[in-house]
Coordinates of C-alpha atoms in Angstrom, one line a residue:
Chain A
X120 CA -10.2 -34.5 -44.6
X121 CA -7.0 -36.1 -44.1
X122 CA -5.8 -37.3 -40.7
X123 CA -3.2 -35.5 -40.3
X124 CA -5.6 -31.9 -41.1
X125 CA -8.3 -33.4 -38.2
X126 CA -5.4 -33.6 -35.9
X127 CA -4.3 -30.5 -36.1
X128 CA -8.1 -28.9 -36.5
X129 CA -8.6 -30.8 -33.5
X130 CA -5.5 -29.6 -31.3
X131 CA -6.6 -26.0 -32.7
X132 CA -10.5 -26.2 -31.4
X133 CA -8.8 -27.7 -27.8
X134 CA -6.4 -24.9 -27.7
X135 CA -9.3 -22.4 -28.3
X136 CA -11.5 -24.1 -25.6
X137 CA -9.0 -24.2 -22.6
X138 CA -7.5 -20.9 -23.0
X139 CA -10.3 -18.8 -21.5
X140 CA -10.1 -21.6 -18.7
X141 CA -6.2 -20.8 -18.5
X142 CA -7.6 -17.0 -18.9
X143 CA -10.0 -17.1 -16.0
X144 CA -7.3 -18.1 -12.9
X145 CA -8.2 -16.6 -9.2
X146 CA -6.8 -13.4 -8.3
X147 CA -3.7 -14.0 -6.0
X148 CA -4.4 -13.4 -2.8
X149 CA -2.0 -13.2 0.4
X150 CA -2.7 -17.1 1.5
X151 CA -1.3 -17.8 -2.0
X152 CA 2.5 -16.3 -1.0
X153 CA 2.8 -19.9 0.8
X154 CA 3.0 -22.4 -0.8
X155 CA 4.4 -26.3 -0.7
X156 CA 6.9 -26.4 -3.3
X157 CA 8.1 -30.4 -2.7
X158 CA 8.6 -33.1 -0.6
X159 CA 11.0 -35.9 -0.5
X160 CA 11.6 -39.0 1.1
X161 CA 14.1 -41.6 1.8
X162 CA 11.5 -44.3 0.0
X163 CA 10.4 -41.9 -2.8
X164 CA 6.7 -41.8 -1.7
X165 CA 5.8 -38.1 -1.6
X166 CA 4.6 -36.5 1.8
X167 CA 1.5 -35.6 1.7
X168 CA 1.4 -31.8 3.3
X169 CA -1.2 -29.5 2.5
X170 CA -2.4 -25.9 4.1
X171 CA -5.5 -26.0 5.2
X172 CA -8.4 -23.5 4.9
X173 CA -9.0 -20.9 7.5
X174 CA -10.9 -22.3 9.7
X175 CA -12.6 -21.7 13.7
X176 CA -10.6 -20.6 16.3
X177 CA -8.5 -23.2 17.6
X178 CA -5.9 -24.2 19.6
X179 CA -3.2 -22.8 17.0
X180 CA -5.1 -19.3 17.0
X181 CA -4.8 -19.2 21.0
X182 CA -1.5 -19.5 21.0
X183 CA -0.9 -17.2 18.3
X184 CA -2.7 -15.1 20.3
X185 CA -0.6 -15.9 23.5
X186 CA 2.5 -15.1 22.0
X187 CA 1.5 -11.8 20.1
X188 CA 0.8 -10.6 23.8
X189 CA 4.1 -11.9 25.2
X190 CA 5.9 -9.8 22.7
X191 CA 4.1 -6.7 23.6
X192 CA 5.8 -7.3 26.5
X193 CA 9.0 -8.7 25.6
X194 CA 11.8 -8.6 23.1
X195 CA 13.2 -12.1 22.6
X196 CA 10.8 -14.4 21.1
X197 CA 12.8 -17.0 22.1
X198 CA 12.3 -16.9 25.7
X199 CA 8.7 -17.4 25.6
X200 CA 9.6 -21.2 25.2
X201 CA 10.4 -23.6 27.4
X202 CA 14.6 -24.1 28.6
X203 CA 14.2 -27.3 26.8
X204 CA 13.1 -26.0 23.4
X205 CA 15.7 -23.2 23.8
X206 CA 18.3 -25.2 24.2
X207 CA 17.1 -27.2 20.9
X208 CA 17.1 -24.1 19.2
X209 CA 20.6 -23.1 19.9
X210 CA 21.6 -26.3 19.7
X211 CA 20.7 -26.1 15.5
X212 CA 22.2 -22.7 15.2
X213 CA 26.1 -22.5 14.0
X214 CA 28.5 -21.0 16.3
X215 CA 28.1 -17.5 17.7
X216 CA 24.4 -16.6 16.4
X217 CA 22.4 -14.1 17.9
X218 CA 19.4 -15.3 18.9
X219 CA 18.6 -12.1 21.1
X220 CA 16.2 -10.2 18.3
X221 CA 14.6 -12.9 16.6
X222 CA 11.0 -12.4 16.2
X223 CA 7.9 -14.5 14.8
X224 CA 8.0 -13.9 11.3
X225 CA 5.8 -17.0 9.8
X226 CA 2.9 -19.0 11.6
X227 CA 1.2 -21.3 9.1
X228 CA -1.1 -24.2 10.2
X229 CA -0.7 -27.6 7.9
X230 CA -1.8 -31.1 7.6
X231 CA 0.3 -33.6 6.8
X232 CA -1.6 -37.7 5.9
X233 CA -0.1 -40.7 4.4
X234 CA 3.1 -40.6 6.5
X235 CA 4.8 -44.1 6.9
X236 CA 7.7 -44.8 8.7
X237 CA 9.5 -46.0 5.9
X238 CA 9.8 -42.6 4.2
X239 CA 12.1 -41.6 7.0
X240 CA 13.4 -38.5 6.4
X241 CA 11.3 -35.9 4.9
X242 CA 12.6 -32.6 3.7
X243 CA 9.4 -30.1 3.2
X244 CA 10.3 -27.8 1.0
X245 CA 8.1 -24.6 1.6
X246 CA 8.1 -20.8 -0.1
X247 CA 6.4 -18.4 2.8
X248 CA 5.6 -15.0 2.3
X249 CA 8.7 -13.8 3.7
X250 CA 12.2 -14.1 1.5
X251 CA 14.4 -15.5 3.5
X252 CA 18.5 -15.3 2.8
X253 CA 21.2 -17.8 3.1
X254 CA 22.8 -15.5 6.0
X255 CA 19.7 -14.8 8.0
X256 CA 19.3 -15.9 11.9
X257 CA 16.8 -18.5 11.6
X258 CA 14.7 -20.7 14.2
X259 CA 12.2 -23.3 12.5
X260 CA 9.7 -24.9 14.7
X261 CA 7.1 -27.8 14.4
X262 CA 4.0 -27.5 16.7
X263 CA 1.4 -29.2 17.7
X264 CA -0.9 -30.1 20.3
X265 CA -0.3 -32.5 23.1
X266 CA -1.8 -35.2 24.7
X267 CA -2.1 -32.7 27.7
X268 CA -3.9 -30.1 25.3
X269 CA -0.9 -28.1 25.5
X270 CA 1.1 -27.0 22.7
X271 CA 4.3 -28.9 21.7
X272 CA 7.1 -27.1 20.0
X273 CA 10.1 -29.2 18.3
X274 CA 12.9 -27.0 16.5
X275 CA 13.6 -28.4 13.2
X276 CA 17.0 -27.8 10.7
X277 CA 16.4 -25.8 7.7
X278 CA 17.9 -24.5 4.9
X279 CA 17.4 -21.7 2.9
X280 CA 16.4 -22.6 -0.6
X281 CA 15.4 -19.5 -3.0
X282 CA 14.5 -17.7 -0.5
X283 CA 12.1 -20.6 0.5
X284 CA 13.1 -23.1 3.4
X285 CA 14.0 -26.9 3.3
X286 CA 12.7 -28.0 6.2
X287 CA 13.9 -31.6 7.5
X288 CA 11.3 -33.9 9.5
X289 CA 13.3 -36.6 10.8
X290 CA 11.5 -39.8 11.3
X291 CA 11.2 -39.9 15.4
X292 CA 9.9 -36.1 15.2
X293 CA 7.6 -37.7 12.5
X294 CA 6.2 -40.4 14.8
X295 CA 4.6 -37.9 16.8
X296 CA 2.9 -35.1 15.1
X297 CA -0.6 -36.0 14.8
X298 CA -2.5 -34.5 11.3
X299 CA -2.7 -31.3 12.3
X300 CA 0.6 -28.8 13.1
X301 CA 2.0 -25.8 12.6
X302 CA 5.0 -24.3 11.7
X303 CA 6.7 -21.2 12.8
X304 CA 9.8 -19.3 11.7
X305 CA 11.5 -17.2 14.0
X306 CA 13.9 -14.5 12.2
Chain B
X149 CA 21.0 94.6 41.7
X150 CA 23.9 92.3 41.7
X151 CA 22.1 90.0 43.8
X152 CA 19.4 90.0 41.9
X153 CA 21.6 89.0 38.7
X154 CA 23.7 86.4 40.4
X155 CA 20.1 84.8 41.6
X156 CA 19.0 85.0 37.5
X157 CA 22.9 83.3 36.7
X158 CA 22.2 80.8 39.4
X159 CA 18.8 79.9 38.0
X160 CA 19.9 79.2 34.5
X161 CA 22.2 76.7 34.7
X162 CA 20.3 75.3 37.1
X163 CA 17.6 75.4 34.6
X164 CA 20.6 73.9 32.0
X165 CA 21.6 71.0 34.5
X166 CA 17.9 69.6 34.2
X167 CA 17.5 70.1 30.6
X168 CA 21.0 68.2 30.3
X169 CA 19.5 65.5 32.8
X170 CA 16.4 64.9 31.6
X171 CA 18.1 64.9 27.9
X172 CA 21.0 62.3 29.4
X173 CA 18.5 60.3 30.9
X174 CA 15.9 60.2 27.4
X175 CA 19.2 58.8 25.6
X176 CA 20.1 56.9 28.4
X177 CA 16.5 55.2 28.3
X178 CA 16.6 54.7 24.6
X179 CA 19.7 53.0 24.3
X180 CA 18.5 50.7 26.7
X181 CA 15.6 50.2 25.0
X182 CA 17.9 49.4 22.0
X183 CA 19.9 47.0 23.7
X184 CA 17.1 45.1 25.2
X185 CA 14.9 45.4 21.9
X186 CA 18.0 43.7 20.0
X187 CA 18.3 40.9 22.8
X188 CA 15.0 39.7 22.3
X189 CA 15.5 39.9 18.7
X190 CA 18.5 37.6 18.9
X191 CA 16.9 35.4 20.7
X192 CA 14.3 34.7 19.0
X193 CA 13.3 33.1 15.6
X194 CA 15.2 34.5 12.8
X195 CA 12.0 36.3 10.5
X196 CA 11.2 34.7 7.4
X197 CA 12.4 37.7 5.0
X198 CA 9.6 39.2 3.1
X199 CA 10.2 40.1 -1.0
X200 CA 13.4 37.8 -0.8
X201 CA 13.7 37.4 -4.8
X202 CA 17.0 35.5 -4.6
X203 CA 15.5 32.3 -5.4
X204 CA 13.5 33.7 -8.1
X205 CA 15.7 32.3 -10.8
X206 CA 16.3 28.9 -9.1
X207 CA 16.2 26.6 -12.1
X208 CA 14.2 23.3 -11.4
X209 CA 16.2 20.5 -12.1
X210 CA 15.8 19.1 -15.5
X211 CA 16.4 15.5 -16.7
X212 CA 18.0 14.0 -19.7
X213 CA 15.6 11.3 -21.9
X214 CA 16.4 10.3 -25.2
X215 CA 17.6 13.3 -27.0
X216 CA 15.7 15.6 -24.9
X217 CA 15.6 17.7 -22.0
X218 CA 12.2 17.6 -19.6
X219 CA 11.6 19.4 -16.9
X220 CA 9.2 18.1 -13.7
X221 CA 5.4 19.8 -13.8
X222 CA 5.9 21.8 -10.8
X223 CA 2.3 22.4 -9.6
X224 CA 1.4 18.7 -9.3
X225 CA -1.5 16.7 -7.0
X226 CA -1.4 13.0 -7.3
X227 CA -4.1 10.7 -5.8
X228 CA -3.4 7.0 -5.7
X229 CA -7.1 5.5 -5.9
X230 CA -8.2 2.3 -4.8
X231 CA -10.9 -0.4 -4.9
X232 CA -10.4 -3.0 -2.4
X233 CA -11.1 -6.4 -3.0
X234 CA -12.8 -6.7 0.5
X235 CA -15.7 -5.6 2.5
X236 CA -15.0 -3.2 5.6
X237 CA -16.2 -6.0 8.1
X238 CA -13.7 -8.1 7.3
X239 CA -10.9 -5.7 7.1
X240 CA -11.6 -5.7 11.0
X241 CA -11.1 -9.0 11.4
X242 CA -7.7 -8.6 10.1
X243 CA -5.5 -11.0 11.2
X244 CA -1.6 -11.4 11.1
X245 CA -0.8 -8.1 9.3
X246 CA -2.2 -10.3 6.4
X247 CA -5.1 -9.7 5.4
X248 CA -5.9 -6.3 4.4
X249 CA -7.4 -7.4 1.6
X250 CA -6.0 -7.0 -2.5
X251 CA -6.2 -3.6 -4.0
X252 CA -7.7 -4.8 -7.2
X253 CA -8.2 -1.7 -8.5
X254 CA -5.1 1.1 -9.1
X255 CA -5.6 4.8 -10.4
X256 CA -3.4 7.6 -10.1
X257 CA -4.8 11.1 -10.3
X258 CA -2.4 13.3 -11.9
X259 CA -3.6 16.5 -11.8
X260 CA -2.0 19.3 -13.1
X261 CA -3.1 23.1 -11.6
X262 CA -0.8 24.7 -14.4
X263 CA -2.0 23.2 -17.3
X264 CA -5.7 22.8 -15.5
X265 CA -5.1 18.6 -17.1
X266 CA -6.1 15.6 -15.3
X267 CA -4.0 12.2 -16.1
X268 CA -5.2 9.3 -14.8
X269 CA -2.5 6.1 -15.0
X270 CA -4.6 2.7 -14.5
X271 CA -2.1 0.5 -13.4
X272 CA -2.7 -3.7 -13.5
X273 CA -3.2 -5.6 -10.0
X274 CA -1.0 -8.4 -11.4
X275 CA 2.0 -6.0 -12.3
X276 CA 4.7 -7.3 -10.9
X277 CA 6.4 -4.6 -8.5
X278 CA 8.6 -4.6 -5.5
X279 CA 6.4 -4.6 -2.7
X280 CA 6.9 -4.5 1.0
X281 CA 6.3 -8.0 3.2
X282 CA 5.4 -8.1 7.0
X283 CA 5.8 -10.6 9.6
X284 CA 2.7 -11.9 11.4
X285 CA 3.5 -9.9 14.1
X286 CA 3.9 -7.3 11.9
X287 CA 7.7 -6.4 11.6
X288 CA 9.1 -5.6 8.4
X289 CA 10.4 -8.8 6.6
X290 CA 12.0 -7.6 3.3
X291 CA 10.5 -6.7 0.2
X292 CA 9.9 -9.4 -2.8
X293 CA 8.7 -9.0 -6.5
X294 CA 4.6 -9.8 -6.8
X295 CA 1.5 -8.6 -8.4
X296 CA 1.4 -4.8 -6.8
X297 CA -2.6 -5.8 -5.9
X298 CA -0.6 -8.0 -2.9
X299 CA 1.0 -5.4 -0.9
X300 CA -2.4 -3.7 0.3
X301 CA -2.9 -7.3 1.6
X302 CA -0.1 -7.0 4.3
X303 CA -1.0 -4.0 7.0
X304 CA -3.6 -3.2 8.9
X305 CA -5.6 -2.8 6.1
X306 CA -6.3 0.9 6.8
X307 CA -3.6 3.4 6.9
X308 CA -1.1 1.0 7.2
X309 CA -1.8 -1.1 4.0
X310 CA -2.7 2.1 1.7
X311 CA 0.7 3.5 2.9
X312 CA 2.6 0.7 2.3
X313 CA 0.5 0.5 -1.6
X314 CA 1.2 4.4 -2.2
X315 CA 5.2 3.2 -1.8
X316 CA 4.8 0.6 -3.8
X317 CA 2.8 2.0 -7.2
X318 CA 6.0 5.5 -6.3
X319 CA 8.4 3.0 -6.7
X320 CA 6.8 1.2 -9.8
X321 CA 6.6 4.4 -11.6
X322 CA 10.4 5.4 -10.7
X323 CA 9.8 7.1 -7.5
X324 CA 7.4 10.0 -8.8
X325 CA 5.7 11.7 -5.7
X326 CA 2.0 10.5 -4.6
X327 CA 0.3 13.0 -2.5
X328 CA -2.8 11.1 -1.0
X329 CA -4.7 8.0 -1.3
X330 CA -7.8 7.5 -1.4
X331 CA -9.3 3.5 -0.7
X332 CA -12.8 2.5 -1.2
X333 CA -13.6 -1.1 0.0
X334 CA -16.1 -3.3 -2.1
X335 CA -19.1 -2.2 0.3
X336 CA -18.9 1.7 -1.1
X337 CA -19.2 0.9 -5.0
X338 CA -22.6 0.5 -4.8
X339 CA -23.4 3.5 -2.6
X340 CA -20.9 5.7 -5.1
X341 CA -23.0 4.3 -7.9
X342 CA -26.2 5.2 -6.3
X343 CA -25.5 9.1 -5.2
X344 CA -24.6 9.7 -9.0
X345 CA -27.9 8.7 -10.1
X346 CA -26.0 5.3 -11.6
X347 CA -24.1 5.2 -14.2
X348 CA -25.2 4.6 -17.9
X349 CA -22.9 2.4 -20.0
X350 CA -23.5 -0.4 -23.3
X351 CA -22.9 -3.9 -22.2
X352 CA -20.2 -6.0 -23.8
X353 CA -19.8 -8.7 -22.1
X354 CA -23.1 -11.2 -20.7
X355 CA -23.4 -10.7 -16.8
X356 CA -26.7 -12.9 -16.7
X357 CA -25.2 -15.3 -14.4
X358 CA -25.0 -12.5 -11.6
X359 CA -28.3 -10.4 -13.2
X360 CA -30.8 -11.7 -15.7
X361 CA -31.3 -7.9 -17.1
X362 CA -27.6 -7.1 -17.3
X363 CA -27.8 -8.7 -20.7
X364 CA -24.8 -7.9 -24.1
X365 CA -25.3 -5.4 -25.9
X366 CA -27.8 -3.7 -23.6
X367 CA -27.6 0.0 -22.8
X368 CA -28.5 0.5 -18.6
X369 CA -27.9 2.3 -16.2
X370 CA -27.0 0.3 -13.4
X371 CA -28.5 0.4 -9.8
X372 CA -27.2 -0.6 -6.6
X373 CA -25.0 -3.5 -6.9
X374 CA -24.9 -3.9 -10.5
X375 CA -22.5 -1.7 -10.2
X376 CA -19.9 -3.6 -8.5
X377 CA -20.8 -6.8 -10.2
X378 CA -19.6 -4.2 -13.5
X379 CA -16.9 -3.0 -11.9
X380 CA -15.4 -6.4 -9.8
X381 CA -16.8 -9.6 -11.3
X382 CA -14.9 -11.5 -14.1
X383 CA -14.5 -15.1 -13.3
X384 CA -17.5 -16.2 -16.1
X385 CA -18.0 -12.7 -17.7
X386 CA -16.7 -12.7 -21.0
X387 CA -12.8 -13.9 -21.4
X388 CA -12.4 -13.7 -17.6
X389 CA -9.5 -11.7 -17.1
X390 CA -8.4 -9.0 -15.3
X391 CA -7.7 -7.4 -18.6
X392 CA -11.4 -7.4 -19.8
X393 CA -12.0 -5.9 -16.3
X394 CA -10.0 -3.6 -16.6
X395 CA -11.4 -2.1 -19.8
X396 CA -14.5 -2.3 -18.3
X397 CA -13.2 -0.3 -15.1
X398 CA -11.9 3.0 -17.3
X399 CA -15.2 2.6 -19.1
X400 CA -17.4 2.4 -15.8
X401 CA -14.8 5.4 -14.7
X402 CA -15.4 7.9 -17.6
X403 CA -18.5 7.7 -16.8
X404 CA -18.8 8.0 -13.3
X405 CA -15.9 10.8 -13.7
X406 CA -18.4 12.5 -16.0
X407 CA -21.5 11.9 -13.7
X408 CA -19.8 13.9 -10.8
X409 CA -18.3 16.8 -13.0
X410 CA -22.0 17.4 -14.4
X411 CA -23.2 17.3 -11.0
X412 CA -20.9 20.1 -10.5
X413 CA -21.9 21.9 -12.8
X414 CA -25.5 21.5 -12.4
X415 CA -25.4 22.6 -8.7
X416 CA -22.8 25.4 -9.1
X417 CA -21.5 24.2 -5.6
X418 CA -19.6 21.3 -3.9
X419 CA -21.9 20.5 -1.7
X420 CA -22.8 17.5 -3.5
X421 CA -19.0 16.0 -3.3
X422 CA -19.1 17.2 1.2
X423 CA -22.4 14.9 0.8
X424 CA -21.0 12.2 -1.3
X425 CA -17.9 12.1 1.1
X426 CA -20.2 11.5 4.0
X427 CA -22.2 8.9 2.4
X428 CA -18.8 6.8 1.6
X429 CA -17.1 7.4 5.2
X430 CA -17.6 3.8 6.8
X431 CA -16.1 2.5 3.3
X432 CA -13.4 5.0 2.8
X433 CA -9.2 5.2 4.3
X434 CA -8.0 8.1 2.8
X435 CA -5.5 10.6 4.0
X436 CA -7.7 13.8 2.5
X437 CA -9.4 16.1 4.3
X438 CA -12.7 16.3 3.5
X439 CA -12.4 19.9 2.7
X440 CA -9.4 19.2 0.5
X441 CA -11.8 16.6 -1.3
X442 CA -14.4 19.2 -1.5
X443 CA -11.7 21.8 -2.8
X444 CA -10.0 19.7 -5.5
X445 CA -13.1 18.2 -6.8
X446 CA -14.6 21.8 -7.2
X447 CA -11.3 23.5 -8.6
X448 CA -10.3 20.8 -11.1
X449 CA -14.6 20.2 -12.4
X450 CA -13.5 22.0 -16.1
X451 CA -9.9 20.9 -16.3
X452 CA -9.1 18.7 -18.9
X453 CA -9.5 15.1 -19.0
X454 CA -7.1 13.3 -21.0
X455 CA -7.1 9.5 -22.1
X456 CA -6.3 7.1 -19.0
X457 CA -2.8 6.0 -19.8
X458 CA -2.1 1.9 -19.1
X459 CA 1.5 0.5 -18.8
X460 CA 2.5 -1.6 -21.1
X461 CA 3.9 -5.0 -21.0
X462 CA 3.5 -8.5 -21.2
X463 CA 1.1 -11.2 -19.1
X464 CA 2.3 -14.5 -18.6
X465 CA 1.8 -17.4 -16.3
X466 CA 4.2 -17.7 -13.6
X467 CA 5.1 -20.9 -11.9
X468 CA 2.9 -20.6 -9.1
X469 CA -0.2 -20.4 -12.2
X470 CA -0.8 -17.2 -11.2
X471 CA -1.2 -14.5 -14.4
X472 CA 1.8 -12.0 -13.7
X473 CA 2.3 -8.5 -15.5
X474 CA 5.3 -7.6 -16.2
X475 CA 5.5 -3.6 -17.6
X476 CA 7.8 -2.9 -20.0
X477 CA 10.7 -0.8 -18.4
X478 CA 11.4 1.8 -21.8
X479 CA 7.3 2.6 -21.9
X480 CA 6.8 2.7 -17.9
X481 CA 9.9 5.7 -18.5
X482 CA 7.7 7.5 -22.0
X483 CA 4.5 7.2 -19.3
X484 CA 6.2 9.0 -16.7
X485 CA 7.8 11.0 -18.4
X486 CA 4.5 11.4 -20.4
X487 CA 2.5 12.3 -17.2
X488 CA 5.0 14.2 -15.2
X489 CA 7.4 15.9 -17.4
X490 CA 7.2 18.4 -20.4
X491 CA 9.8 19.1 -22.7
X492 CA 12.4 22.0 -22.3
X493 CA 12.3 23.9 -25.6

């Protein structure tokens, strides 16, 4: 048998192997609507961000919990932070934006490893389950848990992207989050 | 004499005067009657009029398809069925207004009280629709094209999320009209199975990985939670994809569809299907009545079964690597049109 016949019998009995593989993919699920399309850095070096499985109760889950009951009660999400992180938010926002009706849309616990200072800026760019539009009201925060054991919350600028959401990490924000965090979009 | 006749004069029109006033004052008390008895009419609830033929010839509205005119079936009952790729304990620990779970499995009932037909449309859990997205905290984010399966997934994974699928399978096949739901989480196929007697069906594919007697080629009836291994399991049964299922779904259907009409017939009641319904309460979310169950089972036992009908289209891989459906928009409009229309002659 000729090379050139092995080669392609060859590619044929590969292509007839993997397919069933390709064939048999998981069902979709809900979790699967999230997803980390790309990051970049300043030095190249990819972030390494990643959504972890569901795991115990934590300190992410309390405070999911916490705010869920502070909207039964109330109607601006935003005023369930502190003046500081309010004044963050707005501060991100263009001119004239009503902030009064956004609510907590996304809440989606990552890990991030590997960061190095000399990436500097890292853009996350992240699909949620929720399409988001170039003229939406949007608040983007990074939280995480504080040497206190209290929960920190640092607005971040984002972009809308495909109806997924560039998020930009700037290094000093960077220095601080430990592995663990969470990211929530307010809309 | 004369006395005696002016007394008689005297007496009669006396007599005349209380005829006159008791007649005045009969009218008097009827027209009152009138008047009051037309107030309370007014007043109240205009009657729905009896024998009111006006609408008699009303024509239905008909649409235009191809070269043809169809008119809607007009005695229609559609039930959206669904398996649920999820066990009822932890549906409770929903969480987010995310996780009620896929809806795996899609059939819709077309039943037909003129004809005395039953159409059953099996649609794909990857088919790509327009379904609806929730918040965490569950408001109402915006809709987005994914596999249909997904949008049971956001709700409460009760009412909420089988409303919410009912909209989206309407609006997949062009906004036709689905009556109830009925959702039957993974926990109830066995138990279904079971009050049948099990169902009896050949093998084709080799489910010895999950069963060492569920072997190809072998003819059993299954037991217990063969059944849902049958009816769910793919990953490492035959080609592995929800296609394969799917065959194996309308086959495992048939059957079971068979099983209960028999059962029917056997008893000569419905007290089997009031029994059945009882058995798969902590598995079932359905917006039926259990008498309506009872009824439509029992009135539609020797109507007509026809072929289950399957959109077609085209699977492909989409960038995420997940398999996506994607029905073909001309034959989703010839199924519909199929199922719900007949042709004005």
């Amino acid at each position: 048998m000729g090379k050139k016949r092995f080669s392609l019998l060859l590619a044929l009995v590969l292509l007839c192997t993997c397919m069933p593989a390709m064939a048999a993919t998981y069902s979709k699920t809900t979790r699967d609507l999230i997803r980390i399309i790309s990051t970049t850095t300043d030095n190249g070096t990819p972030l390494a961000l990643f959504i972890p499985e569901p795991g115990a109760k934590g300190v992410f889950e309390d405070e999911f919990d916490g705010i869920e009951t502070y909207m039964t009660k109330n109607s601006s999400m935003l005023d369930y932070f502190s003046k500081d992180v309010k004044t963050a938010i707005a501060a991100l926002q263009p001119q004239g934006a009503d902030l009064s009706k956004l609510t907590l849309t996304e809440y989606t616990p990552f890990q991030r490893t590997n960061y190095d200072p000399v990436m500097g800026t890292v853009v996350a760019t992240i699909a949620f389950a929720s399409p988001f539009t170039a003229d939406q009201t949007l608040a983007v925060l990074v939280g995480y848990v504080g040497k206190d054991g209290k929960m920190v919350w640092i607005p971040l600028e984002a972009a809308v992207t495909d109806g997924s959401l560039a998020l930009s990490f700037p290094p000093e924000v960077l220095k601080e989050l430990p592995t663990d965090i969470v990211i929530a979009v307010l809309s | 004499m004369k006395e005696h006749w002016r007394q008689g004069k005297h007496d009669r029109i006396s007599e005349l005067k209380s005829t006159l006033m008791i007649f005045v004052i009969v009218i008097l008390f009827a027209l009152a009657m009138y008047v009051v008895g037309q107030q309370i009419e007014s007043s109240s609830e205009s009657a729905e009029p009896h024998g009111d033929l006006s609408r008699r010839f009303t024509q239905v509205p008909a649409v235009e398809y191809g070269d043809n005119l169809y008119c809607p079936h007009t005695r229609l009952t559609t039930i959206l069925v669904m398996g649920i790729d999820q066990y009822a304990a932890d549906a409770s620990q929903n969480t987010f207004y995310r996780n009620g779970g896929q809806a795996d499995y899609l059939l819709l009932l077309v039943i037909d009280d003129e004809a005395k037909t039953i159409t059953p449309i099996q649609i794909d859990r990857d088919t790509m629709a327009e379904i609806s997205i929730l918040g965490v905290l569950g408001s109402e984010a915006g809709t987005r094209t994914e596999q249909i399966c997904l949008q049971h997934g956001f709700g409460d994974g009760g009412k909420q999320s089988c409303e919410f699928t009912q909209q989206a399978v309407s609006r997949l096949l062009l906004g036709v009209q689905i009556d109830f739901y009925v959702a039957l989480d993974m926990g109830g196929i066995a138990t279904l199975n079971d009050a049948v007697g099990g169902v009896t069906l050949t093998l084709q594919d080799d489910f010895t990985s999950l069963d060492p007697t569920m072997l190809p080629g072998a003819t059993l009836t299954l037991h217990g939670i063969q059944a849902e291994y049958y009816v769910r399991n793919r990953m490492n049964i035959g080609i592995g994809t929800n296609a394969s299922r799917m065959v194996r779904q309308q086959t495992y259907w048939e059957g079971l569809a068979s099983q209960l009409m028999t059962r029917l017939e056997t008893d000569g009641n419905a007290n089997f299907i009031g029994n059945l319904f009882d058995q798969l309460k902590p598995y079932l979310i359905t917006d039926m009545k259990r008498g309506r169950i009872i009824n439509e089972a029992w009135s539609t036992r020797k109507y007509e079964r026809f072929s289950t009908l399957h959109p077609e289209g085209t699977y492909s891989t989409g960038e995420d690597g997940f398999v996506e459906f994607a029905a073909n928009p001309a034959a989703l409009s010839d199924l519909v049109i199929q199922a719900f229309y007949s042709k004005v002659l």
